[in-house]
Coordinates of C-alpha atoms and ligand atoms in Angstrom, one line a residue:
X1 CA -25.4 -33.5 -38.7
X2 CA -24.0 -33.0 -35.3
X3 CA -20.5 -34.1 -34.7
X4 CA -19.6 -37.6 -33.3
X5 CA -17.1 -35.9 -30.8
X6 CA -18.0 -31.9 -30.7
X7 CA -15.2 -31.1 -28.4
X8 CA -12.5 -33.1 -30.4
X9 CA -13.3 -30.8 -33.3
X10 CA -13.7 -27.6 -31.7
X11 CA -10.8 -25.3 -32.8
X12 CA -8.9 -23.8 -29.2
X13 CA -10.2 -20.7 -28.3
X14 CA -8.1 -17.8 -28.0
X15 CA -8.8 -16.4 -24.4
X16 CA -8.2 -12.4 -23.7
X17 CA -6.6 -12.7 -19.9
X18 CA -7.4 -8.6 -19.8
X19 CA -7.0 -5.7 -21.9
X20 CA -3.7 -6.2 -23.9
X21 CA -2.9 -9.6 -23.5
X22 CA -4.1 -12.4 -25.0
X23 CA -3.5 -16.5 -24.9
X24 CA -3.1 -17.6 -28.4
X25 CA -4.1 -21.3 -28.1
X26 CA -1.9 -23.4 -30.5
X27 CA -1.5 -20.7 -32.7
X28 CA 2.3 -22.1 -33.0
X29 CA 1.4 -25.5 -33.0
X30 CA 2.3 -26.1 -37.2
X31 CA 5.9 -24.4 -36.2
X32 CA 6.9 -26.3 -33.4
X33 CA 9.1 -28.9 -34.5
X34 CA 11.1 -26.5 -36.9
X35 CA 11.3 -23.8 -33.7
X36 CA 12.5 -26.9 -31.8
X37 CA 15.8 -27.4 -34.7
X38 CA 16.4 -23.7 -34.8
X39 CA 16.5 -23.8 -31.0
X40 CA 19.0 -26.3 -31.4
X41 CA 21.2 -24.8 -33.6
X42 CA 21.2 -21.7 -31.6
X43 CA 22.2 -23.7 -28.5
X44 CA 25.2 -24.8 -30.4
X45 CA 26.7 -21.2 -31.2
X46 CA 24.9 -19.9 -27.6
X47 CA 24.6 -23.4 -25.7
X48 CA 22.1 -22.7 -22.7
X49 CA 23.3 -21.7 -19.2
X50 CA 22.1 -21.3 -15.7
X51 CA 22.5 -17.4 -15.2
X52 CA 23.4 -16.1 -11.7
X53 CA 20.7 -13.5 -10.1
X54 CA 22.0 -10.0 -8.8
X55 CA 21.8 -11.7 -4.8
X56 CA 23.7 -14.8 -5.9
X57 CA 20.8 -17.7 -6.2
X58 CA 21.7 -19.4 -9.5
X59 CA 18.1 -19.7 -11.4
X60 CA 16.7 -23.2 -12.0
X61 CA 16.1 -21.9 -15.3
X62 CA 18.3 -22.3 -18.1
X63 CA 18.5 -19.7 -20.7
X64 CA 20.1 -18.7 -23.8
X65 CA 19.0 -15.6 -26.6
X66 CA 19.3 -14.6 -30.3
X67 CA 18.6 -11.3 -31.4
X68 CA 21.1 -8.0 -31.5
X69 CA 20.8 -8.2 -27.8
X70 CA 20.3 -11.0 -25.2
X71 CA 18.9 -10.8 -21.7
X72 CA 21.8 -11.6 -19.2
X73 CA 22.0 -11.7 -15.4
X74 CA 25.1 -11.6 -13.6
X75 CA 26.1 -9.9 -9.8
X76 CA 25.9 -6.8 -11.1
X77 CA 22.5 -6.8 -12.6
X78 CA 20.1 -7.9 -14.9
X79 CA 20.8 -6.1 -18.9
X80 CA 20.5 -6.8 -22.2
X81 CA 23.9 -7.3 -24.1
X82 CA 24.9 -7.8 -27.4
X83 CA 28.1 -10.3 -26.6
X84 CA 27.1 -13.4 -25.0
X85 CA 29.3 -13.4 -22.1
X86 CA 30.0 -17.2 -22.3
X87 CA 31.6 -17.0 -25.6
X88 CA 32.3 -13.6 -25.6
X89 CA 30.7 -13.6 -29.4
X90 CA 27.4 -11.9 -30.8
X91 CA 24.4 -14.0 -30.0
X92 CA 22.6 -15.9 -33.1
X93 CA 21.0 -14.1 -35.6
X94 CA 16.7 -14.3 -35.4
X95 CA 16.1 -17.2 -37.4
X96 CA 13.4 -15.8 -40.0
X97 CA 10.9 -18.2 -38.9
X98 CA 10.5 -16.7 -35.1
X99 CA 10.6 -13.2 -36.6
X100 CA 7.8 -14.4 -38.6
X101 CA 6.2 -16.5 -35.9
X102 CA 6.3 -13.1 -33.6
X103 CA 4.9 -11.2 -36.2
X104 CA 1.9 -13.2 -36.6
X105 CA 1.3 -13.3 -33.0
X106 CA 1.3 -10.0 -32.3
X107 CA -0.8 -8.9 -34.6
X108 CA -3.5 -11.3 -34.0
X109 CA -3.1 -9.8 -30.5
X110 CA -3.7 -6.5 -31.5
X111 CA 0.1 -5.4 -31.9
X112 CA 0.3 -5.2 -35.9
X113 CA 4.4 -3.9 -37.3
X114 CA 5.5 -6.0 -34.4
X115 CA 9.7 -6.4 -34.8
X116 CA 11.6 -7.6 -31.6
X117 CA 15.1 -7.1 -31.1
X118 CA 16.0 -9.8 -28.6
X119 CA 14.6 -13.5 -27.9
X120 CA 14.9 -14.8 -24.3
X121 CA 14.9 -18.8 -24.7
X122 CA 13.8 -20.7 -21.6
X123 CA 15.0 -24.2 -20.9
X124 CA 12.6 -26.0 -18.3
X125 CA 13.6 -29.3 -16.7
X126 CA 11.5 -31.2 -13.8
X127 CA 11.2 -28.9 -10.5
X128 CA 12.1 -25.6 -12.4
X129 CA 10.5 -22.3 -11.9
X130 CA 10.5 -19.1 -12.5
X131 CA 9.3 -16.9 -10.0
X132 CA 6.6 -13.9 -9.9
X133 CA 8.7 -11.4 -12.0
X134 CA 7.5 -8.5 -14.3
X135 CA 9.6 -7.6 -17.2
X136 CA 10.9 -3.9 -17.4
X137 CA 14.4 -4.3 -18.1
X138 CA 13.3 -3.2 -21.7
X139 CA 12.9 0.5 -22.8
X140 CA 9.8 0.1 -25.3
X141 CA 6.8 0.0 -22.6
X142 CA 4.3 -0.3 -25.1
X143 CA 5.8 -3.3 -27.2
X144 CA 4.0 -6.6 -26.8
X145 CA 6.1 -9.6 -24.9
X146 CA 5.4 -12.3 -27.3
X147 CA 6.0 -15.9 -25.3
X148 CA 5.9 -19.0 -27.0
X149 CA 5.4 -22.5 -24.9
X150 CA 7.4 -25.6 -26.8
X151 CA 7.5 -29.2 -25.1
X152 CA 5.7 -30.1 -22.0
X153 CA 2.7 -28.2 -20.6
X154 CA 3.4 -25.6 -17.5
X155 CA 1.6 -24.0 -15.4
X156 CA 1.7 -20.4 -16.1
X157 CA 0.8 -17.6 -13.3
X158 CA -0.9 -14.8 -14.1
X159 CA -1.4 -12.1 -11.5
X160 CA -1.6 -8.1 -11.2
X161 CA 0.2 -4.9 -11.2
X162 CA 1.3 -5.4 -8.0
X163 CA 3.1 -8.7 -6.5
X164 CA 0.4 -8.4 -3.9
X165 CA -2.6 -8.9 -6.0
X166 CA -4.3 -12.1 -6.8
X167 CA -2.6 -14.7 -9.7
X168 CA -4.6 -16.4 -11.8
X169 CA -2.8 -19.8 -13.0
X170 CA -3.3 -21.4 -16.6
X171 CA -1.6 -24.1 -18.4
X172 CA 0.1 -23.5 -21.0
X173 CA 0.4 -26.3 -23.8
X174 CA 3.2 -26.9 -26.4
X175 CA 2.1 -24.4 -29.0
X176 CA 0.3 -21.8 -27.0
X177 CA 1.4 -18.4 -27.2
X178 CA 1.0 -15.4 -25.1
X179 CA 1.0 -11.7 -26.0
X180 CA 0.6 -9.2 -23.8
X181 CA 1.8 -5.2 -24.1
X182 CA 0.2 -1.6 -23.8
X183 CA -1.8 -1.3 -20.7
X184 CA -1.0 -5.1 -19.1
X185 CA 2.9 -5.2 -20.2
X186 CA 3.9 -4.8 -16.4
X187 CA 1.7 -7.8 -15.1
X188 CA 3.5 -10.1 -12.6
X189 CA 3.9 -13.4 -14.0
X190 CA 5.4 -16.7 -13.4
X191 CA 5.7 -20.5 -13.9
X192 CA 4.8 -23.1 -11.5
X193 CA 7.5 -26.0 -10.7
X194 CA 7.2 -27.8 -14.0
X195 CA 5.8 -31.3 -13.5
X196 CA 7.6 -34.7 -14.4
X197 CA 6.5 -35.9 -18.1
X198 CA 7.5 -37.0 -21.4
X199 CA 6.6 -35.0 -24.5
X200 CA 7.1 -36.6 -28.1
X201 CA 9.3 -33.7 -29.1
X202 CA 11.1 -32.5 -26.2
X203 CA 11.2 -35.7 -23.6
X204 CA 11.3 -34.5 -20.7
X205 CA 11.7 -30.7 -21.1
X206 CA 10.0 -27.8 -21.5
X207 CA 11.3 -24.4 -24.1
X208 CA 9.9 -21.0 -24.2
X209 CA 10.9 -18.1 -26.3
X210 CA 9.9 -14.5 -25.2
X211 CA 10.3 -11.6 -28.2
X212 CA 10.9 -8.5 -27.0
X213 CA 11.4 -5.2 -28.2
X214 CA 13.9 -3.5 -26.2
X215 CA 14.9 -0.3 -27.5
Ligands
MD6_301 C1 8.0 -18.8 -19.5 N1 7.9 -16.5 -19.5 O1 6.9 -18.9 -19.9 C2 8.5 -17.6 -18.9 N2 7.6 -13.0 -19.5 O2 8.8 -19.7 -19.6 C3 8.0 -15.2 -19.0 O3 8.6 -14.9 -18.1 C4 7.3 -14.2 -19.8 O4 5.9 -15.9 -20.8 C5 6.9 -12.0 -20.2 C6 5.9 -12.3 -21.0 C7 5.6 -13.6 -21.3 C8 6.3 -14.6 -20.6
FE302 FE1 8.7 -12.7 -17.9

């Protein structure tokens, strides 16, 4: 017999956005509130900041890392470091969980042996963006991004290999996750101003971790 509501038991459908990357649709979903308590642990030992961008605008964005490196910006340029420059300590070690998590995610993607050496955490309040960006500050060119959407939903932008071209916008829900590497890893990307909500686990916030292999 026919279910009473099809669509409430259809399982998401994983959606490939173009050769190489791929939206993972609650694929984290079991792991959230756990990556929510190591998140928090990490912000006490690395508490999150608002980095400043190489022509002075501080980013709405706040961010923090673990890893053997963390993504930094400062007035002289964007780098991975292994000291956090706010505590002038290593950043916290990958909890096994996201290495785990990343693992999984990656190779459902296509990506199998996946191991990151840095995680990027995003902290997204009301009003805060990130804008169309690719990421190449990493050496490996090949190596899947792996970004994993916690809290409230965003809307994500998806566009080309050149700022120019046309971008494609998603949302992304707490749990989601997406891969991309190999022929798309230089796609521009962004969020969209988050919009005011509540979310059981996060209020009114959204996280995002991004693995990423750097050397
Ligand atoms: C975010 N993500 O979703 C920001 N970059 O909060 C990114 O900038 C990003 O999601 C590279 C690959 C995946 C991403
Ligand atoms: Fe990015």
């Amino acid at each position: 017999m026919s279910p009473l509501f099809p669509t409430e038991s259809a399982p998401p459908a994983n959606e490939q956005l173009e050769e190489g990357a791929w939206l993972l649709r609650g694929f984290a979903t079991p792991d959230v509130p756990a990556l929510i308590t190591e998140i928090s642990h990490i912000h006490e030992v690395s508490p999150f900041r608002h980095l400043v961008t190489p022509s002075g605008h501080t980013m709405s964005v706040a961010m923090t890392n673990c890893g053997r490196v963390g993504w930094v910006s400062d007035r002289r340029g964007y780098r991975y470091d292994p000291i956090d420059p706010d505590t002038a300590q290593p950043w916290p070690p990958f909890p096994a969980l996201f290495l785990d998590l990343a693992a999984r995610a990656a190779e459902a993607a296509g990506f199998p042996h996946y191991v990151p050496d840095a995680c990027l955490i995003n902290r997204y309040v009301p009003s805060a963006k990130l804008s169309l960006h690719q990421d190449k500050d990493e050496n490996d060119a090949y190596a899947p991004i792996v970004s994993v959407s916690i809290g409230l939903a965003a809307t994500f932008q998806w566009g080309g290999r050149r700022r120019a071209d046309p971008v494609r916008r998603m949302l992304l829900e707490s749990g989601d996750i997406v891969v991309w590497g190999g022929p798309a890893r230089f796609v521009y990307h962004g969020v969209s101003p988050l919009k005011p909500g509540e979310h059981p686990l996060t209020g009114p916030t959204r996280l995002n971790l991004t693995f990423r292999k750097v050397f």
